[in-house]
Short mmCIF file of C-alpha atoms and ligand atoms in Angstrom, two decimals:
data_model
loop_
_atom_site.label_atom_id
_atom_site.label_comp_id
_atom_site.label_asym_id
_atom_site.label_seq_id
_atom_site.Cartn_x
_atom_site.Cartn_y
_atom_site.Cartn_z
CA MET A 1 98.92 204.21 -142.81
CA LEU A 2 97.51 206.89 -145.09
CA ASP A 3 94.35 207.02 -143.00
CA TRP A 4 96.42 207.62 -139.95
CA PHE A 5 98.18 210.50 -141.63
CA ASN A 6 94.88 211.97 -142.75
CA ALA A 7 93.55 211.66 -139.25
CA HIS A 8 96.49 213.56 -137.74
CA PRO A 9 97.23 216.54 -140.03
CA HIS A 10 99.00 218.47 -137.27
CA LEU A 11 101.33 215.61 -136.56
CA VAL A 12 102.22 215.32 -140.21
CA ASP A 13 102.83 219.03 -140.40
CA SER A 14 105.14 219.02 -137.44
CA LEU A 15 106.89 215.96 -138.86
CA ILE A 16 107.52 217.79 -142.11
CA GLU A 17 108.70 220.82 -140.22
CA SER A 18 111.12 218.74 -138.15
CA VAL A 19 112.52 217.12 -141.26
CA LYS A 20 112.94 220.57 -142.79
CA ALA A 21 114.68 221.79 -139.67
CA ILE A 22 117.08 218.85 -139.67
CA VAL A 23 117.81 219.35 -143.36
CA VAL A 24 118.55 223.04 -142.87
CA LEU A 25 120.88 222.45 -139.95
CA LEU A 26 122.63 219.53 -141.65
CA VAL A 27 123.15 221.58 -144.77
CA THR A 28 124.55 224.36 -142.60
CA VAL A 29 127.09 222.08 -140.99
CA VAL A 30 128.07 220.55 -144.33
CA VAL A 31 128.41 223.98 -145.90
CA ALA A 32 130.48 225.09 -142.95
CA ALA A 33 132.77 222.11 -143.40
CA TRP A 34 133.18 222.80 -147.11
CA MET A 35 133.87 226.39 -146.26
CA ILE A 36 137.14 225.26 -144.78
CA TRP A 37 138.02 224.10 -148.26
CA LEU A 38 136.69 227.32 -149.81
CA GLU A 39 138.72 229.40 -147.41
CA ARG A 40 141.91 227.52 -148.12
CA ARG A 41 141.42 227.72 -151.86
CA LEU A 42 140.58 231.43 -151.78
CA LEU A 43 143.46 232.26 -149.47
CA GLY A 44 145.63 230.37 -151.91
CA LEU A 45 144.24 232.33 -154.81
CA TRP A 46 144.90 235.64 -153.10
CA GLN A 47 148.37 234.61 -152.10
CA ASP A 48 149.21 233.52 -155.66
CA ARG A 49 149.28 229.83 -154.86
CA TYR A 50 146.83 226.94 -155.26
CA GLY A 51 145.66 225.66 -151.91
CA PRO A 52 144.38 222.10 -151.49
CA ASN A 53 143.79 220.75 -154.99
CA ARG A 54 144.75 217.08 -154.74
CA VAL A 55 141.99 215.16 -153.00
CA GLY A 56 139.10 214.72 -155.39
CA PRO A 57 138.05 217.25 -158.03
CA PHE A 58 139.44 220.71 -157.16
CA GLY A 59 140.54 219.29 -153.84
CA LEU A 60 136.95 219.08 -152.64
CA GLY A 61 137.69 215.81 -150.88
CA GLN A 62 140.17 217.53 -148.60
CA VAL A 63 137.43 218.21 -146.07
CA ILE A 64 136.52 214.53 -145.91
CA ALA A 65 140.15 213.59 -145.48
CA ASP A 66 140.54 216.16 -142.71
CA MET A 67 137.40 214.91 -141.01
CA ILE A 68 138.60 211.32 -141.08
CA LYS A 69 141.89 212.45 -139.66
CA ILE A 70 140.34 214.45 -136.86
CA PHE A 71 137.99 211.59 -135.93
CA PHE A 72 140.90 209.23 -135.56
CA LYS A 73 142.92 211.59 -133.44
CA GLU A 74 143.19 210.93 -129.76
CA ASP A 75 140.60 212.97 -127.95
CA TRP A 76 142.79 213.88 -125.05
CA ILE A 77 141.72 215.68 -121.91
CA PRO A 78 144.73 217.07 -120.06
CA PRO A 79 144.83 216.03 -116.41
CA PHE A 80 144.95 219.59 -115.10
CA VAL A 81 141.74 220.86 -116.68
CA ASP A 82 138.31 221.31 -115.20
CA LYS A 83 136.76 218.31 -116.92
CA LEU A 84 133.08 219.17 -117.10
CA THR A 85 133.58 222.72 -118.32
CA PHE A 86 136.30 221.60 -120.65
CA ILE A 87 133.94 219.15 -122.34
CA VAL A 88 130.93 221.42 -122.37
CA ALA A 89 132.64 224.46 -123.93
CA PRO A 90 133.05 223.16 -127.50
CA ALA A 91 129.51 221.81 -127.43
CA ILE A 92 128.28 225.29 -126.48
CA ALA A 93 130.31 226.85 -129.26
CA MET A 94 128.87 224.65 -131.96
CA GLY A 95 125.39 224.32 -130.45
CA LEU A 96 124.84 228.05 -130.08
CA MET A 97 125.92 228.73 -133.63
CA LEU A 98 123.44 226.16 -134.92
CA LEU A 99 120.78 227.53 -132.61
CA MET A 100 121.32 230.96 -134.09
CA PHE A 101 121.10 229.54 -137.57
CA ALA A 102 117.70 228.16 -136.67
CA LEU A 103 116.44 231.76 -136.73
CA VAL A 104 117.50 232.44 -140.28
CA PRO A 105 114.65 232.54 -142.78
CA VAL A 106 116.21 230.74 -145.73
CA THR A 107 113.34 230.98 -148.21
CA PRO A 108 109.65 231.93 -147.86
CA THR A 109 108.85 228.31 -146.99
CA TRP A 110 112.07 227.07 -145.42
CA GLY A 111 113.56 228.00 -142.11
CA VAL A 112 113.76 226.28 -138.77
CA ALA A 113 112.21 228.62 -136.26
CA HIS A 114 109.89 231.51 -136.91
CA ILE A 115 110.06 233.74 -133.86
CA ASN A 116 108.53 237.18 -133.95
CA VAL A 117 111.45 238.63 -131.96
CA GLY A 118 114.03 236.72 -134.00
CA LEU A 119 116.50 239.58 -134.09
CA LEU A 120 116.47 239.91 -130.32
CA VAL A 121 116.98 236.19 -129.91
CA PHE A 122 119.88 236.40 -132.30
CA LEU A 123 121.48 239.18 -130.27
CA ALA A 124 120.91 237.27 -127.06
CA LEU A 125 122.47 234.09 -128.41
CA ALA A 126 125.37 236.06 -129.87
CA GLY A 127 125.91 237.38 -126.36
CA LEU A 128 125.96 233.84 -124.99
CA GLU A 129 128.52 232.80 -127.57
CA VAL A 130 131.23 234.35 -125.46
CA TYR A 131 130.70 231.69 -122.80
CA ALA A 132 131.95 228.92 -125.05
CA VAL A 133 135.27 230.63 -125.53
CA MET A 134 135.49 231.97 -122.02
CA LEU A 135 134.71 228.65 -120.40
CA GLY A 136 137.02 226.83 -122.78
CA GLY A 137 139.85 229.21 -121.96
CA TRP A 138 139.21 229.14 -118.27
CA ALA A 139 138.71 225.38 -117.94
CA SER A 140 141.91 224.69 -119.83
CA ASN A 141 143.92 225.94 -116.87
CA SER A 142 146.78 227.20 -118.99
CA LYS A 143 148.00 230.74 -119.28
CA TYR A 144 147.57 231.06 -123.03
CA SER A 145 144.05 229.74 -122.90
CA LEU A 146 143.20 231.99 -120.00
CA LEU A 147 144.54 235.03 -121.85
CA GLY A 148 142.47 234.03 -124.86
CA GLY A 149 139.42 233.71 -122.67
CA LEU A 150 140.08 237.08 -121.08
CA ARG A 151 140.49 238.70 -124.43
CA VAL A 152 137.21 237.36 -125.68
CA THR A 153 135.39 238.93 -122.74
CA ALA A 154 137.05 242.26 -123.40
CA GLN A 155 136.27 241.92 -127.08
CA THR A 156 132.67 241.11 -126.31
CA VAL A 157 132.09 244.19 -124.20
CA SER A 158 133.48 246.29 -127.01
CA TYR A 159 131.33 244.96 -129.84
CA GLU A 160 128.17 243.73 -128.19
CA VAL A 161 126.82 247.19 -127.48
CA PHE A 162 127.18 248.68 -130.91
CA MET A 163 126.14 245.48 -132.64
CA GLY A 164 122.70 245.76 -131.08
CA ILE A 165 122.44 249.47 -131.72
CA SER A 166 123.56 249.16 -135.33
CA LEU A 167 120.64 246.84 -136.03
CA MET A 168 118.00 249.01 -134.41
CA GLY A 169 117.79 251.22 -137.48
CA ILE A 170 116.53 248.23 -139.44
CA VAL A 171 114.02 247.42 -136.76
CA MET A 172 112.71 250.97 -136.98
CA LEU A 173 112.43 250.87 -140.74
CA ALA A 174 110.76 247.49 -140.89
CA GLY A 175 108.78 248.08 -137.73
CA SER A 176 109.44 244.56 -136.52
CA PHE A 177 111.99 242.28 -134.87
CA ASP A 178 110.77 239.45 -137.07
CA LEU A 179 113.47 238.39 -139.52
CA ARG A 180 110.91 237.17 -142.05
CA HIS A 181 109.11 240.45 -141.84
CA ILE A 182 112.37 242.31 -142.35
CA VAL A 183 113.04 240.35 -145.54
CA GLU A 184 109.54 241.00 -146.83
CA TYR A 185 109.92 244.69 -146.02
CA GLN A 186 113.11 244.78 -148.08
CA ALA A 187 111.50 242.89 -150.94
CA ALA A 188 108.90 245.65 -151.04
CA ASN A 189 111.01 248.74 -150.27
CA GLY A 190 114.54 247.99 -151.47
CA TRP A 191 117.46 246.56 -149.61
CA ASN A 192 118.49 247.96 -146.25
CA ILE A 193 122.09 248.38 -147.30
CA ILE A 194 121.27 251.75 -148.89
CA PRO A 195 119.39 253.53 -146.09
CA GLN A 196 121.36 251.70 -143.39
CA PHE A 197 124.86 251.89 -144.81
CA PHE A 198 126.52 253.01 -141.56
CA GLY A 199 124.58 250.41 -139.65
CA PHE A 200 125.90 247.86 -142.11
CA CYS A 201 129.52 248.98 -141.59
CA ALA A 202 129.17 248.75 -137.83
CA PHE A 203 127.34 245.43 -137.96
CA VAL A 204 129.88 243.74 -140.22
CA THR A 205 132.66 244.82 -137.88
CA ALA A 206 130.75 243.36 -134.96
CA ALA A 207 129.88 240.22 -136.90
CA ILE A 208 133.53 239.48 -137.55
CA ALA A 209 134.22 239.98 -133.88
CA VAL A 210 131.37 237.65 -132.89
CA VAL A 211 132.85 234.75 -134.80
CA HIS A 212 136.44 235.67 -133.88
CA ARG A 213 137.64 235.90 -137.42
CA THR A 214 140.77 237.67 -138.49
CA PRO A 215 141.22 240.65 -138.13
CA PHE A 216 139.38 240.31 -134.80
CA ASP A 217 140.72 236.90 -133.82
CA LEU A 218 142.31 238.23 -130.65
CA PRO A 219 141.16 235.27 -128.53
CA GLU A 220 143.05 232.77 -130.66
CA ALA A 221 145.87 234.95 -132.04
CA GLU A 222 148.21 232.20 -133.15
CA SER A 223 151.28 234.36 -133.19
CA GLU A 224 151.09 235.50 -129.60
CA LEU A 225 148.82 233.09 -127.71
CA ALA A 226 149.67 229.76 -129.36
CA ALA A 227 146.05 229.00 -130.23
CA GLY A 228 144.40 231.09 -127.53
CA PHE A 229 141.41 229.55 -125.88
CA HIS A 230 141.71 226.19 -127.64
CA THR A 231 145.39 225.62 -127.00
CA GLU A 232 144.66 222.57 -124.85
CA TYR A 233 142.02 221.10 -127.12
CA SER A 234 142.61 218.24 -129.48
CA GLY A 235 140.76 215.76 -131.64
CA MET A 236 137.05 216.18 -132.08
CA LYS A 237 136.68 218.84 -129.39
CA PHE A 238 139.06 221.06 -131.28
CA GLY A 239 137.16 220.09 -134.42
CA MET A 240 133.95 221.35 -132.89
CA PHE A 241 135.48 224.71 -132.06
CA PHE A 242 136.89 224.81 -135.55
CA VAL A 243 133.72 223.86 -137.40
CA GLY A 244 131.78 226.06 -135.00
CA GLU A 245 133.80 229.00 -136.21
CA TYR A 246 132.91 228.19 -139.79
CA VAL A 247 129.26 227.68 -138.93
CA GLY A 248 129.60 231.13 -137.41
CA ILE A 249 130.82 232.57 -140.68
CA VAL A 250 127.97 230.96 -142.58
CA LEU A 251 125.66 232.29 -139.93
CA VAL A 252 126.81 235.90 -139.98
CA SER A 253 126.82 235.81 -143.77
CA ALA A 254 123.25 234.59 -143.71
CA ILE A 255 122.22 237.16 -141.10
CA THR A 256 123.87 239.98 -143.02
CA THR A 257 122.10 238.80 -146.15
CA VAL A 258 118.79 238.71 -144.35
CA LEU A 259 119.16 242.05 -142.61
CA PHE A 260 120.84 244.18 -145.25
CA PHE A 261 120.62 242.46 -148.62
CA GLY A 262 117.03 241.36 -148.84
CA GLY A 263 117.42 237.71 -147.86
CA TRP A 264 115.88 235.49 -150.49
CA SER A 265 114.43 238.37 -152.50
CA GLY A 266 115.89 239.17 -155.88
CA PRO A 267 114.95 239.63 -159.52
CA GLY A 268 112.63 236.90 -160.71
CA VAL A 269 111.70 235.48 -157.31
CA GLU A 270 108.06 236.64 -157.57
CA SER A 271 107.46 234.73 -160.78
CA HIS A 272 109.76 231.77 -160.10
CA ALA A 273 109.54 230.77 -156.47
CA TRP A 274 112.37 228.29 -156.77
CA LEU A 275 114.82 231.15 -157.36
CA ALA A 276 114.53 232.14 -153.70
CA PHE A 277 117.11 229.68 -152.45
CA PRO A 278 119.68 230.30 -155.21
CA TRP A 279 119.49 234.01 -154.49
CA PHE A 280 119.94 233.46 -150.79
CA ALA A 281 122.79 231.03 -151.30
CA PHE A 282 124.50 233.34 -153.79
CA LYS A 283 124.34 236.31 -151.47
CA CYS A 284 125.63 234.22 -148.57
CA LEU A 285 128.47 232.93 -150.70
CA CYS A 286 129.47 236.48 -151.59
CA PHE A 287 129.65 237.38 -147.92
CA MET A 288 131.51 234.23 -146.99
CA SER A 289 134.08 235.01 -149.65
CA GLY A 290 134.14 238.58 -148.40
CA PHE A 291 135.00 237.45 -144.89
CA ILE A 292 137.76 235.30 -146.31
CA LEU A 293 139.04 238.29 -148.26
CA LEU A 294 139.14 240.27 -145.04
CA ARG A 295 141.16 237.53 -143.44
CA ALA A 296 143.51 237.49 -146.41
CA SER A 297 144.14 241.22 -146.33
CA LEU A 298 143.84 242.77 -142.88
CA PRO A 299 146.30 242.35 -140.03
CA ARG A 300 145.12 241.79 -136.48
CA PRO A 301 144.80 245.05 -134.52
CA ARG A 302 146.32 245.44 -131.11
CA TYR A 303 144.11 244.70 -128.16
CA ASP A 304 143.50 248.32 -127.20
CA GLN A 305 143.11 249.38 -130.83
CA MET A 306 140.25 246.95 -131.21
CA MET A 307 138.55 248.36 -128.14
CA ALA A 308 139.16 251.94 -129.23
CA ALA A 309 137.69 251.18 -132.63
CA GLY A 310 134.65 249.66 -131.00
CA TRP A 311 133.95 252.38 -128.46
CA LYS A 312 135.22 255.47 -130.22
CA VAL A 313 134.29 254.81 -133.84
CA CYS A 314 131.68 252.11 -134.25
CA LEU A 315 129.54 253.03 -131.27
CA PRO A 316 129.19 256.72 -132.28
CA LEU A 317 128.66 255.63 -135.86
CA SER A 318 125.81 253.32 -134.98
CA LEU A 319 124.31 255.89 -132.62
CA ILE A 320 124.33 258.54 -135.34
CA ASN A 321 122.81 256.01 -137.68
CA LEU A 322 120.14 255.22 -135.12
CA LEU A 323 119.27 258.89 -134.55
CA GLY A 324 119.27 259.64 -138.26
CA THR A 325 116.98 256.72 -139.02
CA ALA A 326 114.69 257.72 -136.18
CA ALA A 327 114.48 261.27 -137.53
CA VAL A 328 113.66 260.03 -141.01
CA VAL A 329 111.06 257.58 -139.74
CA VAL A 330 109.40 260.22 -137.55
CA ALA A 331 109.45 262.78 -140.38
CA GLY A 332 107.94 260.20 -142.71
CA ALA A 333 105.22 259.39 -140.21
CA HIS A 334 104.37 263.07 -139.83
CA GLY A 335 104.50 263.70 -143.55
CA ALA A 336 102.05 260.91 -144.26
CA MET B 1 158.71 262.42 -136.55
CA PRO B 2 158.68 266.22 -136.19
CA GLY B 3 155.35 267.66 -135.24
CA TYR B 4 153.90 264.27 -134.38
CA LEU B 5 151.28 264.26 -131.67
CA PRO B 6 149.95 261.16 -129.96
CA PRO B 7 146.31 260.49 -130.89
CA GLU B 8 144.89 261.78 -127.63
CA LYS B 9 146.59 265.17 -128.08
CA ARG B 10 145.36 265.71 -131.61
CA SER B 11 142.39 267.91 -132.31
CA PRO B 12 139.03 266.18 -132.89
CA LEU B 13 139.19 267.14 -136.57
CA GLN B 14 142.61 265.57 -136.90
CA GLN B 15 141.36 262.45 -135.16
CA LEU B 16 138.46 262.23 -137.57
CA GLY B 17 140.93 262.58 -140.40
CA ASP B 18 143.02 259.79 -138.88
CA ILE B 19 140.02 257.52 -138.78
CA LEU B 20 139.08 258.24 -142.38
CA TRP B 21 142.66 257.76 -143.47
CA GLY B 22 142.79 254.48 -141.59
CA VAL B 23 139.58 253.29 -143.21
CA TYR B 24 140.94 254.29 -146.60
CA THR B 25 144.19 252.38 -146.14
CA GLN B 26 142.33 249.28 -145.01
CA LEU B 27 140.01 249.40 -148.00
CA ARG B 28 143.01 249.92 -150.25
CA THR B 29 144.63 246.81 -148.80
CA ILE B 30 141.49 244.81 -149.43
CA VAL B 31 141.28 245.96 -153.04
CA MET B 32 144.95 245.22 -153.59
CA ILE B 33 144.61 241.71 -152.21
CA PHE B 34 141.50 241.15 -154.29
CA SER B 35 143.40 242.16 -157.42
CA HIS B 36 145.53 239.06 -156.85
CA THR B 37 142.55 237.05 -158.10
CA PHE B 38 143.70 237.87 -161.60
CA ARG B 39 147.40 237.52 -160.95
CA LYS B 40 149.51 234.68 -162.25
CA ARG B 41 150.30 232.14 -159.56
CA ASP B 42 153.79 232.09 -158.18
CA VAL B 43 153.89 228.36 -157.70
CA ILE B 44 153.77 225.42 -160.09
CA PRO B 45 151.82 222.22 -159.43
CA TYR B 46 155.01 220.27 -158.93
CA PRO B 47 154.74 216.62 -159.86
CA GLU B 48 152.80 217.45 -163.04
CA VAL B 49 154.87 220.46 -164.01
CA LYS B 50 158.56 220.19 -163.32
CA PRO B 51 160.63 223.28 -162.64
CA TYR B 52 163.51 224.05 -164.96
CA MET B 53 166.84 223.15 -163.42
CA PRO B 54 169.97 224.71 -164.89
CA PRO B 55 172.60 222.21 -166.07
CA ARG B 56 174.95 223.15 -163.27
CA TYR B 57 172.34 222.50 -160.60
CA ARG B 58 173.83 220.45 -157.77
CA GLY B 59 171.66 217.36 -157.46
CA ARG B 60 172.19 213.59 -157.57
CA ILE B 61 175.87 212.68 -157.94
CA VAL B 62 177.08 210.46 -160.78
CA LEU B 63 180.37 208.87 -161.75
CA THR B 64 181.12 209.45 -165.41
CA ARG B 65 183.21 207.66 -168.04
CA ASP B 66 185.84 209.09 -170.36
CA PRO B 67 185.20 209.40 -174.12
CA ASP B 68 186.64 205.90 -174.62
CA GLY B 69 184.08 204.42 -172.27
CA ASP B 70 186.47 203.64 -169.41
CA GLU B 71 185.76 204.71 -165.87
CA ARG B 72 187.18 208.14 -165.20
CA CYS B 73 187.59 207.74 -161.47
CA VAL B 74 191.15 206.87 -160.50
CA ALA B 75 190.31 206.25 -156.85
CA CYS B 76 192.52 209.10 -155.67
CA ASN B 77 190.27 209.72 -152.66
CA LEU B 78 190.41 213.50 -153.10
CA CYS B 79 186.63 213.74 -153.17
CA ALA B 80 186.34 211.74 -149.97
CA VAL B 81 188.83 214.09 -148.32
CA ALA B 82 187.13 217.22 -149.62
CA CYS B 83 183.68 216.14 -148.58
CA PRO B 84 182.75 218.21 -145.51
CA VAL B 85 180.38 215.58 -144.15
CA GLY B 86 182.50 212.59 -145.07
CA CYS B 87 179.82 210.73 -146.94
CA ILE B 88 182.03 209.32 -149.71
CA SER B 89 184.01 206.16 -149.23
CA LEU B 90 185.83 204.06 -151.81
CA GLN B 91 188.51 201.44 -152.18
CA LYS B 92 191.29 201.66 -154.77
CA THR B 93 192.29 198.74 -156.93
CA GLU B 94 194.23 198.26 -160.16
CA ARG B 95 193.22 196.87 -163.52
CA PRO B 96 195.55 193.90 -164.13
CA GLU B 97 195.80 194.34 -167.92
CA ASP B 98 197.08 197.95 -168.05
CA GLY B 99 197.64 199.04 -164.44
CA ARG B 100 194.91 201.68 -164.53
CA TRP B 101 193.59 202.61 -161.11
CA TYR B 102 189.89 202.40 -160.45
CA PRO B 103 187.64 202.12 -157.41
CA GLU B 104 186.82 198.58 -156.38
CA TRP B 105 183.75 199.94 -154.72
CA PHE B 106 182.48 203.49 -154.41
CA ARG B 107 179.79 204.50 -151.99
CA ILE B 108 178.00 207.80 -151.39
CA ASN B 109 175.62 208.14 -148.49
CA PHE B 110 173.02 210.58 -149.83
CA SER B 111 171.28 210.83 -146.51
CA ARG B 112 174.34 212.78 -145.35
CA CYS B 113 175.34 214.56 -148.54
CA ILE B 114 174.66 218.28 -148.45
CA PHE B 115 175.12 218.72 -152.21
CA CYS B 116 177.83 221.30 -151.74
CA GLY B 117 179.66 220.20 -154.86
CA LEU B 118 183.09 220.20 -153.21
CA CYS B 119 183.73 216.65 -154.37
CA GLU B 120 183.22 217.76 -157.94
CA GLU B 121 185.62 220.66 -157.38
CA ALA B 122 188.24 218.37 -155.93
CA CYS B 123 188.12 215.65 -158.54
CA PRO B 124 191.15 215.80 -160.88
CA THR B 125 189.52 213.56 -163.50
CA THR B 126 186.03 215.12 -163.67
CA ALA B 127 184.74 211.69 -162.76
CA ILE B 128 182.39 212.73 -160.01
CA GLN B 129 179.73 215.20 -161.16
CA LEU B 130 176.54 216.63 -159.77
CA THR B 131 173.45 216.53 -161.99
CA PRO B 132 170.16 218.45 -162.06
CA ASP B 133 168.20 215.45 -160.78
CA TYR B 134 166.78 216.29 -157.37
CA GLU B 135 164.14 213.59 -156.90
CA LEU B 136 165.95 211.39 -154.43
CA ALA B 137 163.24 210.69 -151.89
CA GLU B 138 163.16 207.16 -150.51
CA TYR B 139 161.09 205.35 -147.93
CA LYS B 140 164.06 203.64 -146.34
CA ARG B 141 167.15 205.48 -145.25
CA GLN B 142 169.30 202.57 -146.29
CA SER B 143 168.14 203.05 -149.88
CA LEU B 144 169.91 206.39 -149.89
CA VAL B 145 173.29 204.73 -149.76
CA TYR B 146 174.28 204.54 -153.41
CA GLU B 147 176.79 201.94 -154.53
CA LYS B 148 179.02 202.16 -157.57
CA GLU B 149 176.45 200.43 -159.81
CA ASP B 150 173.98 203.15 -158.87
CA LEU B 151 176.43 205.96 -159.44
CA LEU B 152 178.25 204.97 -162.59
CA ILE B 153 176.69 206.22 -165.81
CA SER B 154 177.64 205.34 -169.36
CA GLY B 155 178.30 208.88 -170.63
CA THR B 156 180.80 211.65 -170.06
CA GLY B 157 178.57 214.11 -168.28
CA LYS B 158 179.47 217.78 -168.44
CA TYR B 159 182.97 217.37 -169.96
CA PRO B 160 182.60 215.36 -173.17
CA ASP B 161 186.24 215.49 -174.34
CA TYR B 162 188.28 215.19 -171.17
CA ASN B 163 190.32 212.04 -170.77
CA PHE B 164 192.60 212.06 -167.73
CA TYR B 165 194.98 209.34 -168.84
CA ARG B 166 195.59 211.07 -172.16
CA VAL B 167 196.71 214.34 -170.56
CA ALA B 168 198.28 213.12 -167.33
CA GLY B 169 201.83 211.90 -166.91
CA MET B 170 200.84 208.71 -165.21
CA SER B 171 202.15 205.78 -167.18
CA ILE B 172 199.97 202.81 -167.88
CA GLU B 173 200.23 199.87 -170.17
CA GLY B 174 200.29 201.19 -173.77
CA LYS B 175 201.08 204.78 -172.69
CA PRO B 176 204.58 205.19 -171.34
CA LYS B 177 205.99 208.33 -169.75
CA GLY B 178 206.06 211.23 -172.16
CA ALA B 179 203.33 209.91 -174.38
CA ALA B 180 200.56 212.10 -173.05
CA GLU B 181 199.21 215.08 -174.96
CA LYS B 182 201.56 218.10 -174.83
CA GLU B 183 203.95 216.11 -172.70
CA SER B 184 207.63 216.18 -173.70
CA ALA B 185 209.65 213.02 -173.55
CA PRO B 186 211.21 212.42 -170.16
CA VAL B 187 214.70 213.82 -169.64
CA ASP B 188 217.40 211.19 -169.42
CA ILE B 189 219.36 212.45 -166.42
CA LYS B 190 222.13 209.94 -166.95
CA SER B 191 223.03 211.28 -170.36
CA LEU B 192 225.26 214.30 -171.05
CA LEU B 193 223.83 215.02 -174.47
CA PRO B 194 221.60 218.02 -174.73
S1 SF4 C 1 178.32 217.22 -152.71
FE1 SF4 C 1 179.48 217.80 -150.89
S2 SF4 C 1 178.53 216.60 -149.27
FE2 SF4 C 1 177.89 215.66 -151.17
S3 SF4 C 1 179.38 214.08 -151.55
FE3 SF4 C 1 180.10 215.89 -152.62
S4 SF4 C 1 181.47 216.88 -151.17
FE4 SF4 C 1 180.25 215.41 -150.01
S1 SF4 C 2 185.81 210.57 -158.06
FE1 SF4 C 2 187.45 211.89 -158.64
S2 SF4 C 2 188.26 212.67 -156.70
FE2 SF4 C 2 186.94 210.94 -156.19
S3 SF4 C 2 188.38 209.22 -156.09
FE3 SF4 C 2 187.54 209.25 -158.16
S4 SF4 C 2 189.03 210.45 -159.32
FE4 SF4 C 2 189.43 210.86 -157.15
#
């Protein structure tokens, strides 16, 4: 057995890498599931109540209870829907989110995929994300779902453009689309949040819109569209949309950490390599809590207000940021 | 609003100001919500910590006894009449030894009761009283129908000294007409003497 392993070092390497990849993605899903608990507890805290605190210590078992419940629910497909699309949509929602997470460099040694245009792939996949919601809304064949699906398309055209542009400043600074390279650049030159503050503002706005979180949860707006695009969904398919949303939050937190807050870098990481993951996890947790805080405090804007904010505020902001960064980079190149 | 202009008619500078103001108000909201982290919670974890219920809270209904330990209820049916949902029913009977009236059976259907307290208001003997106990949940609806054994308590409830038969004119064995507290002897209408 050992001889065989020694004879095939590449195979062993790829085996280890696959195991690592599975571990990372599993941890992501589990974290996303527990985030439902975190969100409910934090919302409770900020609304001066407790939130789920009965099942297990601190109510941590609530997620397991919810999962058991959702597995035992009838997975019903309404007779009037377009079956294939209806089934595929939640899989796309969850699958794409996990696919995007594959790009995240967790620590210097961990991470699923190392692609030298990682940022571009992320933007591309974020663009595809809209299909899950759109197809789900359209296949459901109900007016609320369709409106939710329509809204998500409109929302996408408003944020997609400035999301890409807001990140280009970072690409200029780091000189690479490679997420690992961007983290290493920040470890050497300080976090991007300081030189790229406006880019950060625009990106966070877009990130919330990507994962359809309050305040930009127009596609699911409970108060006006029932549940928006997933009105007709039930059981595990609804669960996949639901967990997909939370994977999305973990994802955008991780991406924000990587792009603007130095990823795994932090005090003490050079001397103690094991500190890389705690730093990364801590930063992600801060952002996850931040997104929950946003949900707790901000009301949902009107449909046109959201678009106006995207096109009239965030787009100019990210363009100015882009031009400013370009000027600084060019000046620096000439000065050197 | 006087002098209000719709956004598209405002000058670019004003619009910029609007945006900044909007950003400021949103940030202010976020900070305010975050400050709730350190605020005392408005709720109590109920089964472990019980809320304080004032003594006059209108909860589970009881039938009380007078200071001598006899049932107060005289089966006058006033509570049953007053009850807006008609959830009280009882049957009058008499005690053979002294002729005191009392309910043979007394039944309150708590699945209908709205805890309005009108029965307590109507009762001339302070027999029926509402208590601060609110934990009445049951698995079976039938268990919410309380019989007299379930309702009758051994104490006097909210009125420790009141004894209907001692103040009322009703005559029973051992207490003829005129023997009640502050009651004058009955007038003999057949006599001419003052
Ligand atoms: S509290 Fe009101 S509803 Fe309940 S028994 Fe008395 S009168 Fe009827
Ligand atoms: S409880 Fe009071 S009102 Fe009701 S029958 Fe008895 S004495 Fe009358």
